PDB file of C-alpha atoms in Angstrom:
ATOM      1  CA  MET S   1     -23.631  61.879  95.138  1.00 85.00           C
ATOM      2  CA  LYS S   2     -24.269  65.611  95.419  1.00 91.00           C
ATOM      3  CA  SER S   3     -27.352  67.784  95.444  1.00 96.00           C
ATOM      4  CA  VAL S   4     -27.152  70.466  92.775  1.00 97.00           C
ATOM      5  CA  LEU S   5     -29.300  73.512  92.070  1.00 98.00           C
ATOM      6  CA  LEU S   6     -28.847  74.241  88.361  1.00 97.00           C
ATOM      7  CA  ILE S   7     -30.085  77.646  87.204  1.00 97.00           C
ATOM      8  CA  GLY S   8     -30.283  78.316  83.479  1.00 95.00           C
ATOM      9  CA  MET S   9     -31.134  75.480  81.110  1.00 95.00           C
ATOM     10  CA  GLY S  10     -29.621  76.678  77.865  1.00 92.00           C
ATOM     11  CA  GLN S  11     -27.405  74.387  75.812  1.00 90.00           C
ATOM     12  CA  PHE S  12     -24.560  74.347  78.327  1.00 91.00           C
ATOM     13  CA  GLY S  13     -26.912  73.934  81.284  1.00 93.00           C
ATOM     14  CA  GLN S  14     -28.607  70.977  79.617  1.00 94.00           C
ATOM     15  CA  LEU S  15     -25.313  69.274  78.836  1.00 92.00           C
ATOM     16  CA  LEU S  16     -24.085  69.794  82.391  1.00 94.00           C
ATOM     17  CA  GLY S  17     -27.352  68.632  83.899  1.00 95.00           C
ATOM     18  CA  GLU S  18     -27.334  65.457  81.831  1.00 94.00           C
ATOM     19  CA  LYS S  19     -23.805  64.627  82.949  1.00 93.00           C
ATOM     20  CA  LEU S  20     -24.624  65.256  86.609  1.00 95.00           C
ATOM     21  CA  VAL S  21     -27.685  63.020  86.473  1.00 94.00           C
ATOM     22  CA  ASN S  22     -25.673  60.272  84.771  1.00 92.00           C
ATOM     23  CA  MET S  23     -23.183  60.473  87.639  1.00 91.00           C
ATOM     24  CA  GLY S  24     -25.963  59.891  90.145  1.00 93.00           C
ATOM     25  CA  ASP S  25     -26.389  63.428  91.450  1.00 95.00           C
ATOM     26  CA  GLU S  26     -29.724  64.878  92.568  1.00 96.00           C
ATOM     27  CA  VAL S  27     -30.359  67.868  90.325  1.00 97.00           C
ATOM     28  CA  MET S  28     -33.008  70.555  90.683  1.00 97.00           C
ATOM     29  CA  ILE S  29     -33.286  72.592  87.473  1.00 97.00           C
ATOM     30  CA  VAL S  30     -34.642  76.136  87.243  1.00 97.00           C
ATOM     31  CA  ASP S  31     -35.407  78.300  84.222  1.00 96.00           C
ATOM     32  CA  LYS S  32     -37.892  81.046  83.443  1.00 93.00           C
ATOM     33  CA  ASN S  33     -38.794  79.382  80.144  1.00 94.00           C
ATOM     34  CA  GLU S  34     -41.867  77.228  80.770  1.00 95.00           C
ATOM     35  CA  ASP S  35     -41.480  75.204  77.562  1.00 96.00           C
ATOM     36  CA  VAL S  36     -37.897  74.256  78.424  1.00 95.00           C
ATOM     37  CA  ILE S  37     -38.758  73.167  81.957  1.00 96.00           C
ATOM     38  CA  ASN S  38     -41.784  71.142  80.845  1.00 95.00           C
ATOM     39  CA  LEU S  39     -39.620  69.332  78.314  1.00 96.00           C
ATOM     40  CA  LEU S  40     -36.736  68.566  80.680  1.00 96.00           C
ATOM     41  CA  ALA S  41     -38.550  68.021  83.993  1.00 96.00           C
ATOM     42  CA  PRO S  42     -38.959  64.208  83.717  1.00 95.00           C
ATOM     43  CA  LYS S  43     -35.189  63.743  83.621  1.00 94.00           C
ATOM     44  CA  TYR S  44     -34.464  65.511  86.913  1.00 96.00           C
ATOM     45  CA  THR S  45     -35.064  65.276  90.641  1.00 95.00           C
ATOM     46  CA  GLY S  46     -37.092  68.457  90.487  1.00 96.00           C
ATOM     47  CA  ALA S  47     -37.869  71.324  88.129  1.00 97.00           C
ATOM     48  CA  VAL S  48     -39.132  74.854  88.728  1.00 96.00           C
ATOM     49  CA  ILE S  49     -40.262  77.605  86.390  1.00 97.00           C
ATOM     50  CA  ALA S  50     -38.992  80.817  87.962  1.00 95.00           C
ATOM     51  CA  ASN S  51     -37.194  84.085  87.375  1.00 94.00           C
ATOM     52  CA  CYS S  52     -34.297  83.773  89.829  1.00 94.00           C
ATOM     53  CA  MET S  53     -33.557  87.490  89.790  1.00 92.00           C
ATOM     54  CA  ASN S  54     -36.482  87.654  92.211  1.00 92.00           C
ATOM     55  CA  ALA S  55     -35.115  86.948  95.689  1.00 93.00           C
ATOM     56  CA  GLU S  56     -38.477  85.618  96.871  1.00 94.00           C
ATOM     57  CA  ASN S  57     -38.409  82.972  94.140  1.00 94.00           C
ATOM     58  CA  LEU S  58     -34.937  81.898  95.206  1.00 94.00           C
ATOM     59  CA  LYS S  59     -35.945  81.689  98.855  1.00 94.00           C
ATOM     60  CA  THR S  60     -38.576  79.072  98.030  1.00 95.00           C
ATOM     61  CA  LEU S  61     -35.823  76.802  96.663  1.00 95.00           C
ATOM     62  CA  ASP S  62     -34.108  76.371 100.058  1.00 96.00           C
ATOM     63  CA  VAL S  63     -30.741  77.396  98.628  1.00 97.00           C
ATOM     64  CA  PRO S  64     -28.613  76.380 101.687  1.00 97.00           C
ATOM     65  CA  SER S  65     -29.764  72.759 101.358  1.00 97.00           C
ATOM     66  CA  TYR S  66     -27.807  72.190  98.131  1.00 97.00           C
ATOM     67  CA  ASP S  67     -24.165  71.135  98.025  1.00 97.00           C
ATOM     68  CA  VAL S  68     -23.580  73.232  94.916  1.00 97.00           C
ATOM     69  CA  CYS S  69     -25.489  75.975  93.102  1.00 97.00           C
ATOM     70  CA  VAL S  70     -24.588  76.456  89.438  1.00 97.00           C
ATOM     71  CA  VAL S  71     -25.542  79.524  87.386  1.00 97.00           C
ATOM     72  CA  THR S  72     -25.232  78.833  83.664  1.00 94.00           C
ATOM     73  CA  ILE S  73     -27.164  81.765  82.179  1.00 89.00           C
ATOM     74  CA  ALA S  74     -25.305  82.659  79.006  1.00 70.00           C
ATOM     75  CA  ASP S  75     -27.299  85.386  77.249  1.00 79.00           C
ATOM     76  CA  ASP S  76     -27.907  87.814  80.139  1.00 88.00           C
ATOM     77  CA  PHE S  77     -24.845  88.622  82.216  1.00 91.00           C
ATOM     78  CA  GLN S  78     -26.725  91.081  84.443  1.00 93.00           C
ATOM     79  CA  SER S  79     -29.035  88.254  85.498  1.00 93.00           C
ATOM     80  CA  SER S  80     -26.111  85.916  86.099  1.00 94.00           C
ATOM     81  CA  LEU S  81     -24.400  88.540  88.244  1.00 95.00           C
ATOM     82  CA  GLU S  82     -27.451  89.316  90.358  1.00 96.00           C
ATOM     83  CA  ILE S  83     -28.418  85.660  90.827  1.00 97.00           C
ATOM     84  CA  THR S  84     -24.890  84.781  91.916  1.00 97.00           C
ATOM     85  CA  SER S  85     -24.986  87.563  94.500  1.00 97.00           C
ATOM     86  CA  LEU S  86     -28.455  86.561  95.738  1.00 97.00           C
ATOM     87  CA  LEU S  87     -27.428  82.917  96.124  1.00 97.00           C
ATOM     88  CA  LYS S  88     -24.552  83.905  98.411  1.00 96.00           C
ATOM     89  CA  ASP S  89     -26.816  86.249 100.384  1.00 96.00           C
ATOM     90  CA  LEU S  90     -29.250  83.364 100.895  1.00 96.00           C
ATOM     91  CA  GLY S  91     -26.546  81.109 102.302  1.00 97.00           C
ATOM     92  CA  ALA S  92     -25.451  79.017  99.316  1.00 97.00           C
ATOM     93  CA  LYS S  93     -22.614  76.697 100.307  1.00 96.00           C
ATOM     94  CA  TYR S  94     -20.779  76.862  96.991  1.00 97.00           C
ATOM     95  CA  VAL S  95     -21.659  78.828  93.871  1.00 97.00           C
ATOM     96  CA  VAL S  96     -20.276  78.108  90.417  1.00 96.00           C
ATOM     97  CA  SER S  97     -21.070  80.669  87.719  1.00 96.00           C
ATOM     98  CA  LYS S  98     -20.447  80.699  83.975  1.00 93.00           C
ATOM     99  CA  ALA S  99     -18.598  83.561  82.309  1.00 92.00           C
ATOM    100  CA  ASN S 100     -18.016  84.416  78.667  1.00 88.00           C
ATOM    101  CA  THR S 101     -15.217  86.973  79.138  1.00 87.00           C
ATOM    102  CA  ASP S 102     -12.438  87.797  81.584  1.00 87.00           C
ATOM    103  CA  ILE S 103     -14.298  90.921  82.698  1.00 92.00           C
ATOM    104  CA  GLN S 104     -17.384  88.865  83.510  1.00 93.00           C
ATOM    105  CA  ARG S 105     -15.273  86.417  85.480  1.00 90.00           C
ATOM    106  CA  LYS S 106     -13.812  89.224  87.591  1.00 93.00           C
ATOM    107  CA  PHE S 107     -17.259  90.663  88.387  1.00 95.00           C
ATOM    108  CA  LEU S 108     -18.668  87.241  89.291  1.00 95.00           C
ATOM    109  CA  TYR S 109     -15.847  86.645  91.756  1.00 95.00           C
ATOM    110  CA  HIS S 110     -16.388  90.135  93.135  1.00 95.00           C
ATOM    111  CA  VAL S 111     -20.058  89.437  93.985  1.00 95.00           C
ATOM    112  CA  GLY S 112     -19.244  86.166  95.708  1.00 94.00           C
ATOM    113  CA  ALA S 113     -18.888  83.298  93.207  1.00 96.00           C
ATOM    114  CA  ASP S 114     -16.726  80.532  94.667  1.00 96.00           C
ATOM    115  CA  GLU S 115     -15.739  79.301  91.219  1.00 94.00           C
ATOM    116  CA  VAL S 116     -16.150  80.734  87.730  1.00 93.00           C
ATOM    117  CA  ILE S 117     -16.069  78.510  84.675  1.00 89.00           C
ATOM    118  CA  TYR S 118     -15.099  79.864  81.289  1.00 86.00           C
ATOM    119  CA  PRO S 119     -15.946  77.104  78.759  1.00 83.00           C
ATOM    120  CA  ASN S 120     -15.189  79.047  75.576  1.00 77.00           C
ATOM    121  CA  ARG S 121     -11.743  80.092  76.770  1.00 77.00           C
ATOM    122  CA  ASP S 122     -10.958  76.651  78.184  1.00 77.00           C
ATOM    123  CA  ILE S 123     -11.863  74.931  74.908  1.00 77.00           C
ATOM    124  CA  ALA S 124      -9.833  77.460  72.901  1.00 77.00           C
ATOM    125  CA  GLU S 125      -6.788  77.019  75.149  1.00 74.00           C
ATOM    126  CA  LYS S 126      -6.955  73.218  74.963  1.00 74.00           C
ATOM    127  CA  LEU S 127      -7.270  73.288  71.189  1.00 75.00           C
ATOM    128  CA  ALA S 128      -4.363  75.739  70.877  1.00 76.00           C
ATOM    129  CA  VAL S 129      -2.145  73.497  72.999  1.00 73.00           C
ATOM    130  CA  LYS S 130      -3.065  70.404  70.975  1.00 72.00           C
ATOM    131  CA  LEU S 131      -2.482  72.156  67.662  1.00 71.00           C
ATOM    132  CA  ASN S 132       0.916  73.409  68.771  1.00 66.00           C
ATOM    133  CA  SER S 133       2.105  70.308  70.602  1.00 67.00           C
ATOM    134  CA  GLN S 134       2.794  66.953  69.041  1.00 66.00           C
ATOM    135  CA  ASN S 135       1.566  63.766  70.695  1.00 80.00           C
ATOM    136  CA  VAL S 136      -0.626  65.533  73.289  1.00 86.00           C
ATOM    137  CA  TYR S 137      -3.897  63.696  73.957  1.00 87.00           C
ATOM    138  CA  ASP S 138      -5.246  65.835  76.779  1.00 86.00           C
ATOM    139  CA  TYR S 139      -4.181  68.264  79.465  1.00 85.00           C
ATOM    140  CA  ILE S 140      -5.458  69.957  82.601  1.00 85.00           C
ATOM    141  CA  GLU S 141      -4.164  73.404  83.516  1.00 82.00           C
ATOM    142  CA  LEU S 142      -3.653  73.594  87.282  1.00 84.00           C
ATOM    143  CA  ASP S 143      -2.560  77.231  87.334  1.00 79.00           C
ATOM    144  CA  SER S 144      -0.719  79.703  85.109  1.00 75.00           C
ATOM    145  CA  GLU S 145       2.502  77.694  85.387  1.00 88.00           C
ATOM    146  CA  PHE S 146       1.799  73.988  85.925  1.00 91.00           C
ATOM    147  CA  SER S 147      -0.334  71.387  84.139  1.00 91.00           C
ATOM    148  CA  ILE S 148      -1.016  67.680  83.888  1.00 93.00           C
ATOM    149  CA  PHE S 149      -0.619  66.222  80.389  1.00 93.00           C
ATOM    150  CA  GLU S 150      -1.440  62.912  78.769  1.00 93.00           C
ATOM    151  CA  ILE S 151       1.208  62.372  76.106  1.00 92.00           C
ATOM    152  CA  ALA S 152       2.633  59.577  73.969  1.00 91.00           C
ATOM    153  CA  VAL S 153       5.815  57.867  75.145  1.00 93.00           C
ATOM    154  CA  PRO S 154       8.690  58.798  72.799  1.00 91.00           C
ATOM    155  CA  SER S 155       9.644  55.960  70.459  1.00 90.00           C
ATOM    156  CA  LYS S 156      13.266  56.178  71.635  1.00 92.00           C
ATOM    157  CA  TRP S 157      12.117  55.312  75.174  1.00 95.00           C
ATOM    158  CA  VAL S 158      10.503  52.017  74.143  1.00 95.00           C
ATOM    159  CA  GLY S 159      12.307  49.120  75.786  1.00 95.00           C
ATOM    160  CA  LYS S 160      13.903  51.382  78.385  1.00 95.00           C
ATOM    161  CA  SER S 161      12.953  51.920  82.011  1.00 95.00           C
ATOM    162  CA  ILE S 162      12.024  55.141  83.770  1.00 95.00           C
ATOM    163  CA  MET S 163      15.393  54.974  85.518  1.00 95.00           C
ATOM    164  CA  GLU S 164      17.223  54.803  82.190  1.00 95.00           C
ATOM    165  CA  THR S 165      15.315  57.647  80.557  1.00 95.00           C
ATOM    166  CA  ASN S 166      15.356  59.731  83.770  1.00 94.00           C
ATOM    167  CA  PRO S 167      12.625  62.214  82.703  1.00 94.00           C
ATOM    168  CA  ARG S 168      12.596  64.095  86.016  1.00 93.00           C
ATOM    169  CA  ALA S 169      16.285  65.017  85.881  1.00 93.00           C
ATOM    170  CA  LYS S 170      16.576  65.497  82.112  1.00 92.00           C
ATOM    171  CA  TYR S 171      13.267  67.183  81.317  1.00 92.00           C
ATOM    172  CA  ASP S 172      11.831  68.210  84.710  1.00 93.00           C
ATOM    173  CA  ILE S 173       8.831  65.933  84.056  1.00 92.00           C
ATOM    174  CA  ASN S 174       7.160  63.838  86.750  1.00 95.00           C
ATOM    175  CA  ILE S 175       5.377  60.682  85.572  1.00 95.00           C
ATOM    176  CA  LEU S 176       2.132  60.121  87.487  1.00 95.00           C
ATOM    177  CA  SER S 177       0.905  57.043  85.627  1.00 96.00           C
ATOM    178  CA  ILE S 178       1.361  55.026  82.457  1.00 96.00           C
ATOM    179  CA  LYS S 179      -1.490  53.860  80.226  1.00 93.00           C
ATOM    180  CA  LYS S 180      -0.913  50.536  78.507  1.00 89.00           C
ATOM    181  CA  GLY S 181      -3.932  50.075  76.265  1.00 85.00           C
ATOM    182  CA  ASN S 182      -6.982  50.004  78.544  1.00 84.00           C
ATOM    183  CA  ARG S 183      -4.858  49.339  81.618  1.00 89.00           C
ATOM    184  CA  ILE S 184      -3.612  52.154  83.832  1.00 92.00           C
ATOM    185  CA  MET S 185      -0.454  51.725  85.889  1.00 91.00           C
ATOM    186  CA  PRO S 186      -0.556  54.292  88.723  1.00 91.00           C
ATOM    187  CA  ALA S 187       2.662  55.420  90.384  1.00 87.00           C
ATOM    188  CA  PRO S 188       5.053  53.428  88.166  1.00 93.00           C
ATOM    189  CA  THR S 189       8.411  52.504  89.683  1.00 94.00           C
ATOM    190  CA  ALA S 190      11.878  53.379  88.428  1.00 93.00           C
ATOM    191  CA  ASN S 191      12.128  49.876  86.939  1.00 94.00           C
ATOM    192  CA  THR S 192       8.947  50.179  84.852  1.00 94.00           C
ATOM    193  CA  VAL S 193       9.797  49.570  81.188  1.00 94.00           C
ATOM    194  CA  PHE S 194       8.087  51.534  78.424  1.00 95.00           C
ATOM    195  CA  GLU S 195       6.383  49.583  75.643  1.00 94.00           C
ATOM    196  CA  SER S 196       5.290  50.571  72.144  1.00 93.00           C
ATOM    197  CA  GLY S 197       1.956  52.409  72.208  1.00 92.00           C
ATOM    198  CA  ASP S 198       2.257  53.477  75.843  1.00 94.00           C
ATOM    199  CA  LYS S 199       0.910  56.836  76.963  1.00 94.00           C
ATOM    200  CA  MET S 200       1.987  58.618  80.118  1.00 95.00           C
ATOM    201  CA  VAL S 201       0.286  61.108  82.384  1.00 95.00           C
ATOM    202  CA  VAL S 202       2.860  63.651  83.490  1.00 95.00           C
ATOM    203  CA  PHE S 203       2.974  66.701  85.734  1.00 95.00           C
ATOM    204  CA  GLY S 204       5.249  69.694  85.380  1.00 93.00           C
ATOM    205  CA  ASN S 205       5.798  73.173  84.025  1.00 93.00           C
ATOM    206  CA  THR S 206       3.438  73.701  81.072  1.00 88.00           C
ATOM    207  CA  GLU S 207       6.004  75.339  78.805  1.00 88.00           C
ATOM    208  CA  LYS S 208       8.626  72.666  79.527  1.00 90.00           C
ATOM    209  CA  ILE S 209       6.240  69.815  78.746  1.00 90.00           C
ATOM    210  CA  ILE S 210       5.137  71.452  75.488  1.00 87.00           C
ATOM    211  CA  ALA S 211       8.791  71.969  74.544  1.00 86.00           C
ATOM    212  CA  PHE S 212       9.470  68.304  75.365  1.00 89.00           C
ATOM    213  CA  THR S 213       6.653  67.077  73.130  1.00 86.00           C
ATOM    214  CA  ASN S 214       7.761  69.289  70.243  1.00 79.00           C
ATOM    215  CA  ASN S 215      11.494  68.621  70.448  1.00 72.00           C
ATOM    216  CA  ARG S 216      11.495  64.873  71.034  1.00 57.00           C
ATOM    217  CA  LYS S 217      13.124  62.686  68.422  1.00 47.00           C
TER     218      LYS S 217
END
């Protein structure tokens, strides 16, 4: 369980806040819109109506006491930038800020954000990968070169073991786990045999995995 200061309760902020609460986190929400706060307050640990561009308002929130401070203001980048900077000045342990463009992301890092999320770009990238890659169920980009993918096991591998198919040597793919229906098999051995309908979670070079999914027979 973490304590989270969530600033900006627009659509994204509300979705994030709901998920955090469902995971058992203590969430303090802040927004300058009184109607929004009054509506959402019962769902959260605490709720404050405040303009966080005012440093005095932020000071009353005891910023250093939170594990994470999240700034999700979407329609006013100047506010997001200034609030991010103020949070760091007030001793925030970890600040996550939302950006809508690459330029915004660069400025947020420059003023002290520890992490910048870019939901629109992330969704677009995931959709592009899925549309251009067959049998990809999900993926997580670790950096510009490597990713973790959840992909379908090729039909030609069914009935064969990991040793026989040898994905690491032949395709430079490392199998992290295999999903057999609702059951997950972590760290499968070389003798693990693939079955029809299996999915595998693999790690490797993003371009190589995409090529593998598109060129498989």
